[in-house]
């Protein structure tokens, strides 16, 4: 997955991705979890009492500063996919989460590929 460099155009591209995500969720589109993401969510639930609503709230709280990598600026993919790093507050403290999801280009689906604690430090190129 490509990391876009910090440019005004790329910041706008990621903001559009986040805005489209917020629009879809606000209009009632449900987030679909892959099997991998469902398994990861079970681990987060056991360890940190994080559930689907927490993940949805985290996605709704995303900003361009949370951007890690992703999105194909060519617009030729079936899904626009981005990864983000966000801190979630849980009953057991704050935990850093890697979120990777895609927005269907010719549809409304929001597909969550991954939601887990990062395996290594994550750069956030748009963070000031």
CSV table of N, CA, C and O in Angstrom, one decimal:
chain,number,residue,atom,x,y,z
A,1,UNK,N,0.9,-1.2,0.0
A,1,UNK,CA,0.0,0.0,0.0
A,1,UNK,C,0.9,1.2,0.0
A,1,UNK,O,1.8,1.3,0.8
A,2,UNK,N,0.6,2.2,-0.9
A,2,UNK,CA,1.4,3.3,-1.1
A,2,UNK,C,1.2,4.4,0.0
A,2,UNK,O,0.0,4.6,0.4
A,3,UNK,N,2.2,5.0,0.5
A,3,UNK,CA,2.1,6.2,1.3
A,3,UNK,C,2.2,7.4,0.5
A,3,UNK,O,3.2,7.7,-0.2
A,4,UNK,N,1.1,8.2,0.5
A,4,UNK,CA,1.1,9.4,-0.3
A,4,UNK,C,1.9,10.5,0.4
A,4,UNK,O,1.8,10.6,1.6
A,5,UNK,N,2.7,11.3,-0.3
A,5,UNK,CA,3.4,12.4,0.3
A,5,UNK,C,2.5,13.5,0.7
A,5,UNK,O,1.4,13.6,0.2
A,6,UNK,N,2.9,14.3,1.6
A,6,UNK,CA,2.2,15.4,2.1
A,6,UNK,C,2.1,16.5,1.1
A,6,UNK,O,3.2,17.2,0.8
A,7,UNK,N,1.0,16.6,0.4
A,7,UNK,CA,0.8,17.7,-0.5
A,7,UNK,C,-0.7,18.2,-0.3
A,7,UNK,O,-1.5,17.5,0.2
A,8,UNK,N,-1.0,19.4,-0.7
A,8,UNK,CA,-2.3,19.9,-0.6
A,8,UNK,C,-3.3,19.0,-1.3
A,8,UNK,O,-4.4,18.7,-0.8
A,9,UNK,N,-3.0,18.6,-2.5
A,9,UNK,CA,-3.9,17.7,-3.3
A,9,UNK,C,-4.1,16.4,-2.6
A,9,UNK,O,-5.2,15.9,-2.5
A,10,UNK,N,-3.1,15.8,-2.0
A,10,UNK,CA,-3.2,14.5,-1.3
A,10,UNK,C,-4.0,14.7,0.0
A,10,UNK,O,-4.8,13.8,0.4
A,11,UNK,N,-3.8,15.8,0.7
A,11,UNK,CA,-4.6,16.0,1.9
A,11,UNK,C,-6.0,16.1,1.5
A,11,UNK,O,-6.9,15.6,2.2
A,12,UNK,N,-6.3,16.8,0.4
A,12,UNK,CA,-7.7,17.0,-0.1
A,12,UNK,C,-8.3,15.6,-0.4
A,12,UNK,O,-9.5,15.3,-0.2
A,13,UNK,N,-7.5,14.8,-1.1
A,13,UNK,CA,-7.9,13.4,-1.5
A,13,UNK,C,-8.3,12.6,-0.3
A,13,UNK,O,-9.4,11.9,-0.2
A,14,UNK,N,-7.5,12.6,0.8
A,14,UNK,CA,-7.8,11.8,2.0
A,14,UNK,C,-9.0,12.4,2.7
A,14,UNK,O,-9.8,11.7,3.2
A,15,UNK,N,-9.1,13.8,2.7
A,15,UNK,CA,-10.3,14.4,3.3
A,15,UNK,C,-11.6,14.0,2.6
A,15,UNK,O,-12.6,13.7,3.3
A,16,UNK,N,-11.5,13.9,1.3
A,16,UNK,CA,-12.7,13.5,0.5
A,16,UNK,C,-13.1,12.0,0.9
A,16,UNK,O,-14.2,11.7,1.0
A,17,UNK,N,-12.0,11.2,1.1
A,17,UNK,CA,-12.3,9.8,1.5
A,17,UNK,C,-13.0,9.7,2.8
A,17,UNK,O,-14.0,9.0,3.0
A,18,UNK,N,-12.5,10.5,3.8
A,18,UNK,CA,-13.1,10.6,5.1
A,18,UNK,C,-14.5,11.1,5.0
A,18,UNK,O,-15.4,10.6,5.7
A,19,UNK,N,-14.7,12.2,4.3
A,19,UNK,CA,-16.0,12.8,4.2
A,19,UNK,C,-17.0,11.8,3.6
A,19,UNK,O,-18.1,11.8,4.0
A,20,UNK,N,-16.6,11.1,2.5
A,20,UNK,CA,-17.5,10.1,1.9
A,20,UNK,C,-17.8,9.0,2.9
A,20,UNK,O,-18.9,8.5,3.0
A,21,UNK,N,-16.8,8.6,3.7
A,21,UNK,CA,-17.1,7.6,4.7
A,21,UNK,C,-18.1,8.1,5.7
A,21,UNK,O,-19.1,7.4,6.0
A,22,UNK,N,-18.0,9.3,6.2
A,22,UNK,CA,-18.9,9.9,7.2
A,22,UNK,C,-20.3,10.0,6.5
A,22,UNK,O,-21.3,9.7,7.2
A,23,UNK,N,-20.4,10.4,5.3
A,23,UNK,CA,-21.7,10.5,4.6
A,23,UNK,C,-22.4,9.1,4.5
A,23,UNK,O,-23.5,9.0,4.9
A,24,UNK,N,-21.6,8.1,4.1
A,24,UNK,CA,-22.2,6.8,4.0
A,24,UNK,C,-22.7,6.3,5.4
A,24,UNK,O,-23.8,5.7,5.5
A,25,UNK,N,-21.9,6.4,6.4
A,25,UNK,CA,-22.3,6.0,7.7
A,25,UNK,C,-23.5,6.8,8.2
A,25,UNK,O,-24.5,6.2,8.7
A,26,UNK,N,-23.5,8.1,8.0
A,26,UNK,CA,-24.7,8.9,8.4
A,26,UNK,C,-25.9,8.6,7.7
A,26,UNK,O,-27.0,8.7,8.2
A,27,UNK,N,-25.8,8.0,6.5
A,27,UNK,CA,-27.0,7.6,5.7
A,27,UNK,C,-27.4,6.2,6.0
A,27,UNK,O,-28.3,5.6,5.4
A,28,UNK,N,-26.7,5.5,7.0
A,28,UNK,CA,-27.2,4.2,7.4
A,28,UNK,C,-26.4,3.1,6.8
A,28,UNK,O,-26.8,1.9,7.0
A,29,UNK,N,-25.4,3.3,6.0
A,29,UNK,CA,-24.6,2.2,5.4
A,29,UNK,C,-23.8,1.5,6.6
A,29,UNK,O,-23.2,2.2,7.3
A,30,UNK,N,-24.0,0.2,6.7
A,30,UNK,CA,-23.3,-0.6,7.7
A,30,UNK,C,-21.9,-0.9,7.3
A,30,UNK,O,-21.7,-1.2,6.1
A,31,UNK,N,-21.0,-1.0,8.2
A,31,UNK,CA,-19.6,-1.4,7.9
A,31,UNK,C,-19.6,-2.9,7.8
A,31,UNK,O,-20.1,-3.6,8.8
A,32,UNK,N,-19.1,-3.5,6.8
A,32,UNK,CA,-18.9,-4.9,6.6
A,32,UNK,C,-17.5,-5.3,7.0
A,32,UNK,O,-16.5,-4.8,6.6
A,33,UNK,N,-17.4,-6.3,7.9
A,33,UNK,CA,-16.1,-6.8,8.4
A,33,UNK,C,-15.7,-8.0,7.7
A,33,UNK,O,-16.6,-8.9,7.5
A,34,UNK,N,-14.5,-8.1,7.2
A,34,UNK,CA,-14.0,-9.3,6.6
A,34,UNK,C,-13.8,-10.3,7.8
A,34,UNK,O,-13.9,-9.9,8.9
A,35,UNK,N,-13.6,-11.6,7.4
A,35,UNK,CA,-13.4,-12.6,8.5
A,35,UNK,C,-12.2,-12.2,9.3
A,35,UNK,O,-12.2,-12.3,10.6
A,36,UNK,N,-11.1,-11.7,8.7
A,36,UNK,CA,-9.9,-11.3,9.4
A,36,UNK,C,-10.2,-10.2,10.4
A,36,UNK,O,-9.9,-10.2,11.5
A,37,UNK,N,-11.0,-9.2,9.9
A,37,UNK,CA,-11.3,-8.1,10.8
A,37,UNK,C,-12.2,-8.5,11.9
A,37,UNK,O,-12.1,-8.0,13.0
A,38,UNK,N,-13.1,-9.4,11.6
A,38,UNK,CA,-14.0,-10.0,12.7
A,38,UNK,C,-13.2,-10.7,13.8
A,38,UNK,O,-13.5,-10.5,15.0
A,39,UNK,N,-12.2,-11.5,13.4
A,39,UNK,CA,-11.4,-12.1,14.3
A,39,UNK,C,-10.5,-11.2,15.1
A,39,UNK,O,-10.4,-11.3,16.3
A,40,UNK,N,-10.0,-10.1,14.5
A,40,UNK,CA,-9.3,-9.1,15.2
A,40,UNK,C,-10.2,-8.4,16.2
A,40,UNK,O,-9.7,-8.0,17.3
A,41,UNK,N,-11.4,-8.1,15.8
A,41,UNK,CA,-12.3,-7.4,16.7
A,41,UNK,C,-12.6,-8.3,17.9
A,41,UNK,O,-12.7,-7.8,19.0
A,42,UNK,N,-12.7,-9.6,17.8
A,42,UNK,CA,-12.9,-10.5,18.9
A,42,UNK,C,-11.7,-10.3,19.9
A,42,UNK,O,-11.9,-10.3,21.1
A,43,UNK,N,-10.5,-10.3,19.4
A,43,UNK,CA,-9.4,-10.1,20.2
A,43,UNK,C,-9.4,-8.8,21.0
A,43,UNK,O,-9.1,-8.7,22.1
A,44,UNK,N,-9.8,-7.7,20.2
A,44,UNK,CA,-9.9,-6.4,20.9
A,44,UNK,C,-11.0,-6.4,21.9
A,44,UNK,O,-10.9,-5.7,23.0
A,45,UNK,N,-12.1,-7.1,21.7
A,45,UNK,CA,-13.2,-7.2,22.7
A,45,UNK,C,-12.7,-7.9,23.9
A,45,UNK,O,-13.0,-7.4,25.0
A,46,UNK,N,-12.0,-8.9,23.8
A,46,UNK,CA,-11.5,-9.7,25.0
A,46,UNK,C,-10.5,-8.9,25.7
A,46,UNK,O,-10.5,-8.7,27.0
A,47,UNK,N,-9.5,-8.3,25.0
A,47,UNK,CA,-8.4,-7.6,25.7
A,47,UNK,C,-8.8,-6.2,26.2
A,47,UNK,O,-8.4,-5.7,27.2
A,48,UNK,N,-9.7,-5.4,25.4
A,48,UNK,CA,-9.9,-4.0,25.7
A,48,UNK,C,-11.4,-3.7,25.8
A,48,UNK,O,-11.8,-2.5,25.9
A,49,UNK,N,-12.3,-4.7,25.6
A,49,UNK,CA,-13.8,-4.4,25.6
A,49,UNK,C,-14.2,-3.5,24.5
A,49,UNK,O,-15.0,-2.6,24.7
A,50,UNK,N,-13.5,-3.6,23.4
A,50,UNK,CA,-13.9,-2.7,22.2
A,50,UNK,C,-14.8,-3.5,21.3
A,50,UNK,O,-14.6,-4.7,21.1
A,51,UNK,N,-15.9,-2.8,20.9
A,51,UNK,CA,-16.9,-3.5,20.0
A,51,UNK,C,-17.1,-2.8,18.7
A,51,UNK,O,-16.4,-1.8,18.4
A,52,UNK,N,-18.1,-3.3,17.9
A,52,UNK,CA,-18.4,-2.7,16.6
A,52,UNK,C,-18.6,-1.2,16.7
A,52,UNK,O,-18.2,-0.4,15.9
A,53,UNK,N,-19.4,-0.8,17.7
A,53,UNK,CA,-19.8,0.6,17.9
A,53,UNK,C,-18.5,1.5,18.1
A,53,UNK,O,-18.4,2.6,17.6
A,54,UNK,N,-17.5,0.9,18.9
A,54,UNK,CA,-16.3,1.6,19.1
A,54,UNK,C,-15.5,1.8,17.8
A,54,UNK,O,-14.9,2.9,17.6
A,55,UNK,N,-15.5,0.8,17.0
A,55,UNK,CA,-14.8,0.9,15.7
A,55,UNK,C,-15.5,1.9,14.8
A,55,UNK,O,-14.9,2.8,14.2
A,56,UNK,N,-16.8,1.9,14.8
A,56,UNK,CA,-17.6,2.9,14.0
A,56,UNK,C,-17.3,4.3,14.5
A,56,UNK,O,-17.1,5.2,13.7
A,57,UNK,N,-17.3,4.5,15.8
A,57,UNK,CA,-17.0,5.8,16.3
A,57,UNK,C,-15.6,6.2,16.0
A,57,UNK,O,-15.4,7.4,15.6
A,58,UNK,N,-14.7,5.3,16.0
A,58,UNK,CA,-13.3,5.6,15.6
A,58,UNK,C,-13.2,6.1,14.2
A,58,UNK,O,-12.5,7.1,13.9
A,59,UNK,N,-13.9,5.4,13.3
A,59,UNK,CA,-13.9,5.8,11.9
A,59,UNK,C,-14.6,7.1,11.7
A,59,UNK,O,-14.1,8.0,11.0
A,60,UNK,N,-15.6,7.4,12.5
A,60,UNK,CA,-16.3,8.7,12.4
A,60,UNK,C,-15.4,9.8,12.9
A,60,UNK,O,-15.6,11.0,12.6
A,61,UNK,N,-14.4,9.5,13.8
A,61,UNK,CA,-13.5,10.5,14.4
A,61,UNK,C,-12.3,10.7,13.6
A,61,UNK,O,-11.4,11.5,14.0
A,62,UNK,N,-12.1,10.0,12.5
A,62,UNK,CA,-10.8,10.1,11.7
A,62,UNK,C,-10.7,11.5,11.2
A,62,UNK,O,-11.6,12.1,10.8
A,63,UNK,N,-9.4,11.9,11.1
A,63,UNK,CA,-9.0,13.1,10.5
A,63,UNK,C,-7.9,12.8,9.5
A,63,UNK,O,-7.3,11.7,9.6
A,64,UNK,N,-7.5,13.7,8.7
A,64,UNK,CA,-6.4,13.5,7.8
A,64,UNK,C,-5.1,13.2,8.6
A,64,UNK,O,-4.2,12.5,8.1
A,65,UNK,N,-5.0,13.7,9.8
A,65,UNK,CA,-3.8,13.5,10.6
A,65,UNK,C,-3.6,12.0,11.0
A,65,UNK,O,-2.6,11.6,11.3
A,66,UNK,N,-4.7,11.3,11.0
A,66,UNK,CA,-4.7,9.8,11.3
A,66,UNK,C,-4.2,9.0,10.1
A,66,UNK,O,-4.0,7.8,10.3
A,67,UNK,N,-4.1,9.6,8.9
A,67,UNK,CA,-3.7,8.9,7.7
A,67,UNK,C,-2.4,8.2,7.9
A,67,UNK,O,-1.5,8.8,8.4
A,68,UNK,N,-2.3,6.9,7.5
A,68,UNK,CA,-1.1,6.1,7.5
A,68,UNK,C,-0.6,5.9,6.1
A,68,UNK,O,0.5,6.3,5.7
A,69,UNK,N,-1.4,5.2,5.3
A,69,UNK,CA,-1.1,5.0,3.9
A,69,UNK,C,-2.4,4.6,3.1
A,69,UNK,O,-3.4,4.2,3.7
A,70,UNK,N,-2.2,4.6,1.8
A,70,UNK,CA,-3.3,4.0,1.0
A,70,UNK,C,-3.9,5.1,0.0
A,70,UNK,O,-3.5,6.2,-0.1
A,71,UNK,N,-4.9,4.6,-0.7
A,71,UNK,CA,-5.7,5.3,-1.7
A,71,UNK,C,-4.9,5.3,-3.0
A,71,UNK,O,-3.7,5.7,-3.1
A,72,UNK,N,-5.5,4.9,-4.1
A,72,UNK,CA,-4.9,4.9,-5.4
A,72,UNK,C,-5.4,6.1,-6.1
A,72,UNK,O,-6.6,6.2,-6.5
A,73,UNK,N,-4.6,7.2,-6.3
A,73,UNK,CA,-5.0,8.4,-6.9
A,73,UNK,C,-5.5,8.3,-8.3
A,73,UNK,O,-6.1,9.2,-8.9
A,74,UNK,N,-5.2,7.1,-9.0
A,74,UNK,CA,-5.6,7.0,-10.4
A,74,UNK,C,-7.1,6.8,-10.5
A,74,UNK,O,-7.7,7.0,-11.6
A,75,UNK,N,-7.8,6.3,-9.4
A,75,UNK,CA,-9.2,6.1,-9.5
A,75,UNK,C,-9.6,4.9,-10.3
A,75,UNK,O,-10.8,4.7,-10.6
A,76,UNK,N,-8.7,3.9,-10.5
A,76,UNK,CA,-9.0,2.8,-11.3
A,76,UNK,C,-9.4,1.5,-10.5
A,76,UNK,O,-9.7,0.5,-11.1
A,77,UNK,N,-9.4,1.6,-9.2
A,77,UNK,CA,-9.7,0.4,-8.4
A,77,UNK,C,-11.2,0.3,-8.1
A,77,UNK,O,-11.9,1.2,-8.2
A,78,UNK,N,-11.6,-0.9,-7.8
A,78,UNK,CA,-13.0,-1.2,-7.4
A,78,UNK,C,-13.3,-0.6,-6.0
A,78,UNK,O,-14.4,-0.2,-5.7
A,79,UNK,N,-12.3,-0.6,-5.1
A,79,UNK,CA,-12.4,0.0,-3.8
A,79,UNK,C,-11.3,1.0,-3.6
A,79,UNK,O,-10.1,0.7,-4.0
A,80,UNK,N,-11.6,2.1,-3.0
A,80,UNK,CA,-10.5,3.0,-2.5
A,80,UNK,C,-10.2,2.5,-1.1
A,80,UNK,O,-11.1,2.4,-0.3
A,81,UNK,N,-8.9,2.2,-0.9
A,81,UNK,CA,-8.6,1.7,0.4
A,81,UNK,C,-7.5,2.6,1.1
A,81,UNK,O,-6.6,3.0,0.5
A,82,UNK,N,-7.8,2.8,2.4
A,82,UNK,CA,-6.9,3.6,3.2
A,82,UNK,C,-6.6,2.9,4.5
A,82,UNK,O,-7.5,2.2,5.0
A,83,UNK,N,-5.5,3.2,5.1
A,83,UNK,CA,-5.2,2.7,6.5
A,83,UNK,C,-4.9,4.0,7.3
A,83,UNK,O,-4.4,5.0,6.9
A,84,UNK,N,-5.4,3.8,8.6
A,84,UNK,CA,-5.2,4.9,9.5
A,84,UNK,C,-4.7,4.4,10.9
A,84,UNK,O,-4.9,3.2,11.1
A,85,UNK,N,-4.2,5.2,11.7
A,85,UNK,CA,-3.8,4.9,13.0
A,85,UNK,C,-4.6,5.8,14.0
A,85,UNK,O,-4.5,7.1,13.8
A,86,UNK,N,-5.3,5.3,14.9
A,86,UNK,CA,-6.1,6.1,15.8
A,86,UNK,C,-6.0,5.5,17.2
A,86,UNK,O,-5.8,4.3,17.4
A,87,UNK,N,-6.1,6.4,18.2
A,87,UNK,CA,-6.1,6.0,19.6
A,87,UNK,C,-7.6,5.8,20.0
A,87,UNK,O,-8.4,6.7,19.8
A,88,UNK,N,-7.9,4.7,20.6
A,88,UNK,CA,-9.3,4.4,21.1
A,88,UNK,C,-9.2,4.4,22.6
A,88,UNK,O,-8.3,3.7,23.2
A,89,UNK,N,-10.2,5.0,23.2
A,89,UNK,CA,-10.3,4.9,24.7
A,89,UNK,C,-11.3,3.8,25.0
A,89,UNK,O,-12.4,3.7,24.4
A,90,UNK,N,-10.8,2.9,25.9
A,90,UNK,CA,-11.7,1.8,26.3
A,90,UNK,C,-11.8,1.8,27.8
A,90,UNK,O,-11.1,2.5,28.5
A,91,UNK,N,-12.5,0.8,28.3
A,91,UNK,CA,-12.7,0.7,29.7
A,91,UNK,C,-11.3,0.4,30.4
A,91,UNK,O,-11.1,0.6,31.5
A,92,UNK,N,-10.4,-0.2,29.6
A,92,UNK,CA,-9.1,-0.6,30.1
A,92,UNK,C,-8.0,0.3,29.7
A,92,UNK,O,-6.9,-0.1,29.7
A,93,UNK,N,-8.3,1.5,29.3
A,93,UNK,CA,-7.3,2.4,28.9
A,93,UNK,C,-7.3,2.8,27.4
A,93,UNK,O,-8.2,2.3,26.7
A,94,UNK,N,-6.3,3.5,27.0
A,94,UNK,CA,-6.2,3.9,25.6
A,94,UNK,C,-5.4,2.9,24.9
A,94,UNK,O,-4.3,2.4,25.3
A,95,UNK,N,-5.8,2.6,23.7
A,95,UNK,CA,-5.1,1.6,22.8
A,95,UNK,C,-5.0,2.2,21.4
A,95,UNK,O,-5.9,2.8,20.9
A,96,UNK,N,-3.8,2.0,20.8
A,96,UNK,CA,-3.6,2.5,19.4
A,96,UNK,C,-4.1,1.4,18.5
A,96,UNK,O,-3.8,0.2,18.7
A,97,UNK,N,-4.9,1.7,17.5
A,97,UNK,CA,-5.5,0.8,16.6
A,97,UNK,C,-5.1,1.1,15.1
A,97,UNK,O,-5.1,2.3,14.7
A,98,UNK,N,-4.8,0.1,14.4
A,98,UNK,CA,-4.6,0.2,12.9
A,98,UNK,C,-5.9,-0.1,12.3
A,98,UNK,O,-6.5,-1.2,12.5
A,99,UNK,N,-6.4,0.8,11.5
A,99,UNK,CA,-7.7,0.6,10.8
A,99,UNK,C,-7.4,0.7,9.3
A,99,UNK,O,-6.9,1.6,8.8
A,100,UNK,N,-7.8,-0.4,8.6
A,100,UNK,CA,-7.7,-0.4,7.1
A,100,UNK,C,-9.1,-0.8,6.6
A,100,UNK,O,-9.6,-1.8,6.9
A,101,UNK,N,-9.6,0.1,5.8
A,101,UNK,CA,-10.9,-0.1,5.2
A,101,UNK,C,-11.0,0.5,3.8
A,101,UNK,O,-10.2,1.3,3.4
A,102,UNK,N,-12.0,0.0,3.0
A,102,UNK,CA,-12.2,0.5,1.7
A,102,UNK,C,-13.6,1.0,1.5
A,102,UNK,O,-14.6,0.5,2.1
A,103,UNK,N,-13.7,1.9,0.5
A,103,UNK,CA,-15.0,2.4,0.1
A,103,UNK,C,-15.2,1.9,-1.4
A,103,UNK,O,-14.4,2.1,-2.2
A,104,UNK,N,-16.3,1.2,-1.6
A,104,UNK,CA,-16.7,0.7,-2.9
A,104,UNK,C,-16.8,1.9,-3.8
A,104,UNK,O,-17.5,2.9,-3.5
A,105,UNK,N,-16.2,1.9,-5.0
A,105,UNK,CA,-16.2,3.0,-5.9
A,105,UNK,C,-17.6,3.1,-6.6
A,105,UNK,O,-18.2,4.2,-6.6
A,106,UNK,N,-18.1,2.0,-7.1
A,106,UNK,CA,-19.4,2.0,-7.8
A,106,UNK,C,-20.5,1.4,-7.0
A,106,UNK,O,-21.2,0.5,-7.4
A,107,UNK,N,-20.6,1.8,-5.7
A,107,UNK,CA,-21.6,1.3,-4.8
A,107,UNK,C,-21.4,2.0,-3.5
A,107,UNK,O,-20.8,3.1,-3.4
A,108,UNK,N,-22.0,1.5,-2.4
A,108,UNK,CA,-22.0,2.1,-1.1
A,108,UNK,C,-21.2,1.4,-0.1
A,108,UNK,O,-21.1,1.9,1.1
A,109,UNK,N,-20.8,0.2,-0.3
A,109,UNK,CA,-20.2,-0.6,0.7
A,109,UNK,C,-19.0,0.0,1.4
A,109,UNK,O,-18.2,0.7,0.7
A,110,UNK,N,-18.9,-0.2,2.7
A,110,UNK,CA,-17.7,0.1,3.5
A,110,UNK,C,-17.2,-1.2,4.0
A,110,UNK,O,-17.9,-1.9,4.8
A,111,UNK,N,-16.0,-1.6,3.5
A,111,UNK,CA,-15.5,-2.9,3.9
A,111,UNK,C,-14.2,-2.8,4.8
A,111,UNK,O,-13.2,-2.2,4.3
A,112,UNK,N,-14.3,-3.2,6.0
A,112,UNK,CA,-13.2,-3.2,7.0
A,112,UNK,C,-12.3,-4.4,6.8
A,112,UNK,O,-12.8,-5.5,7.0
A,113,UNK,N,-11.1,-4.2,6.4
A,113,UNK,CA,-10.1,-5.2,6.2
A,113,UNK,C,-9.4,-5.6,7.5
A,113,UNK,O,-9.0,-6.7,7.7
A,114,UNK,N,-9.1,-4.6,8.3
A,114,UNK,CA,-8.2,-4.8,9.5
A,114,UNK,C,-8.5,-3.8,10.6
A,114,UNK,O,-8.8,-2.6,10.3
A,115,UNK,N,-8.5,-4.3,11.8
A,115,UNK,CA,-8.6,-3.4,13.0
A,115,UNK,C,-7.9,-4.1,14.1
A,115,UNK,O,-8.5,-4.9,14.8
A,116,UNK,N,-6.7,-3.7,14.3
A,116,UNK,CA,-5.9,-4.4,15.4
A,116,UNK,C,-4.8,-3.4,15.9
A,116,UNK,O,-4.6,-2.4,15.3
A,117,UNK,N,-4.2,-3.9,17.0
A,117,UNK,CA,-3.1,-3.1,17.5
A,117,UNK,C,-1.9,-3.2,16.5
A,117,UNK,O,-1.7,-4.3,15.9
A,118,UNK,N,-1.2,-2.1,16.2
A,118,UNK,CA,-0.1,-2.1,15.2
A,118,UNK,C,1.0,-3.1,15.7
A,118,UNK,O,1.3,-3.2,16.8
A,119,UNK,N,1.6,-3.7,14.7
A,119,UNK,CA,2.7,-4.7,14.9
A,119,UNK,C,4.0,-3.9,15.0
A,119,UNK,O,5.0,-4.5,15.4
A,120,UNK,N,4.0,-2.7,14.6
A,120,UNK,CA,5.2,-1.8,14.6
A,120,UNK,C,4.8,-0.4,14.6
A,120,UNK,O,3.6,-0.1,14.3
A,121,UNK,N,5.7,0.5,14.9
A,121,UNK,CA,5.3,2.0,14.9
A,121,UNK,C,4.8,2.4,13.6
A,121,UNK,O,5.4,2.0,12.5
A,122,UNK,N,3.8,3.2,13.6
A,122,UNK,CA,3.2,3.7,12.3
A,122,UNK,C,3.5,5.2,12.1
A,122,UNK,O,3.2,6.0,13.0
A,123,UNK,N,4.1,5.5,11.0
A,123,UNK,CA,4.2,6.9,10.7
A,123,UNK,C,2.9,7.5,10.3
A,123,UNK,O,2.0,6.8,9.8
A,124,UNK,N,2.7,8.8,10.5
A,124,UNK,CA,1.5,9.4,10.0
A,124,UNK,C,2.0,10.7,9.3
A,124,UNK,O,2.2,11.8,9.9
A,125,UNK,N,2.1,10.6,8.0
A,125,UNK,CA,2.8,11.6,7.2
A,125,UNK,C,2.0,13.0,7.2
A,125,UNK,O,2.6,14.0,6.8
A,126,UNK,N,0.7,13.0,7.5
A,126,UNK,CA,0.0,14.2,7.4
A,126,UNK,C,-0.2,14.9,8.8
A,126,UNK,O,-0.9,15.8,9.0
A,127,UNK,N,0.4,14.3,9.8
A,127,UNK,CA,0.3,14.8,11.2
A,127,UNK,C,1.3,16.0,11.3
A,127,UNK,O,2.4,15.9,11.0
A,128,UNK,N,0.8,17.1,11.8
A,128,UNK,CA,1.6,18.3,12.0
A,128,UNK,C,2.4,18.2,13.2
A,128,UNK,O,2.0,17.8,14.2
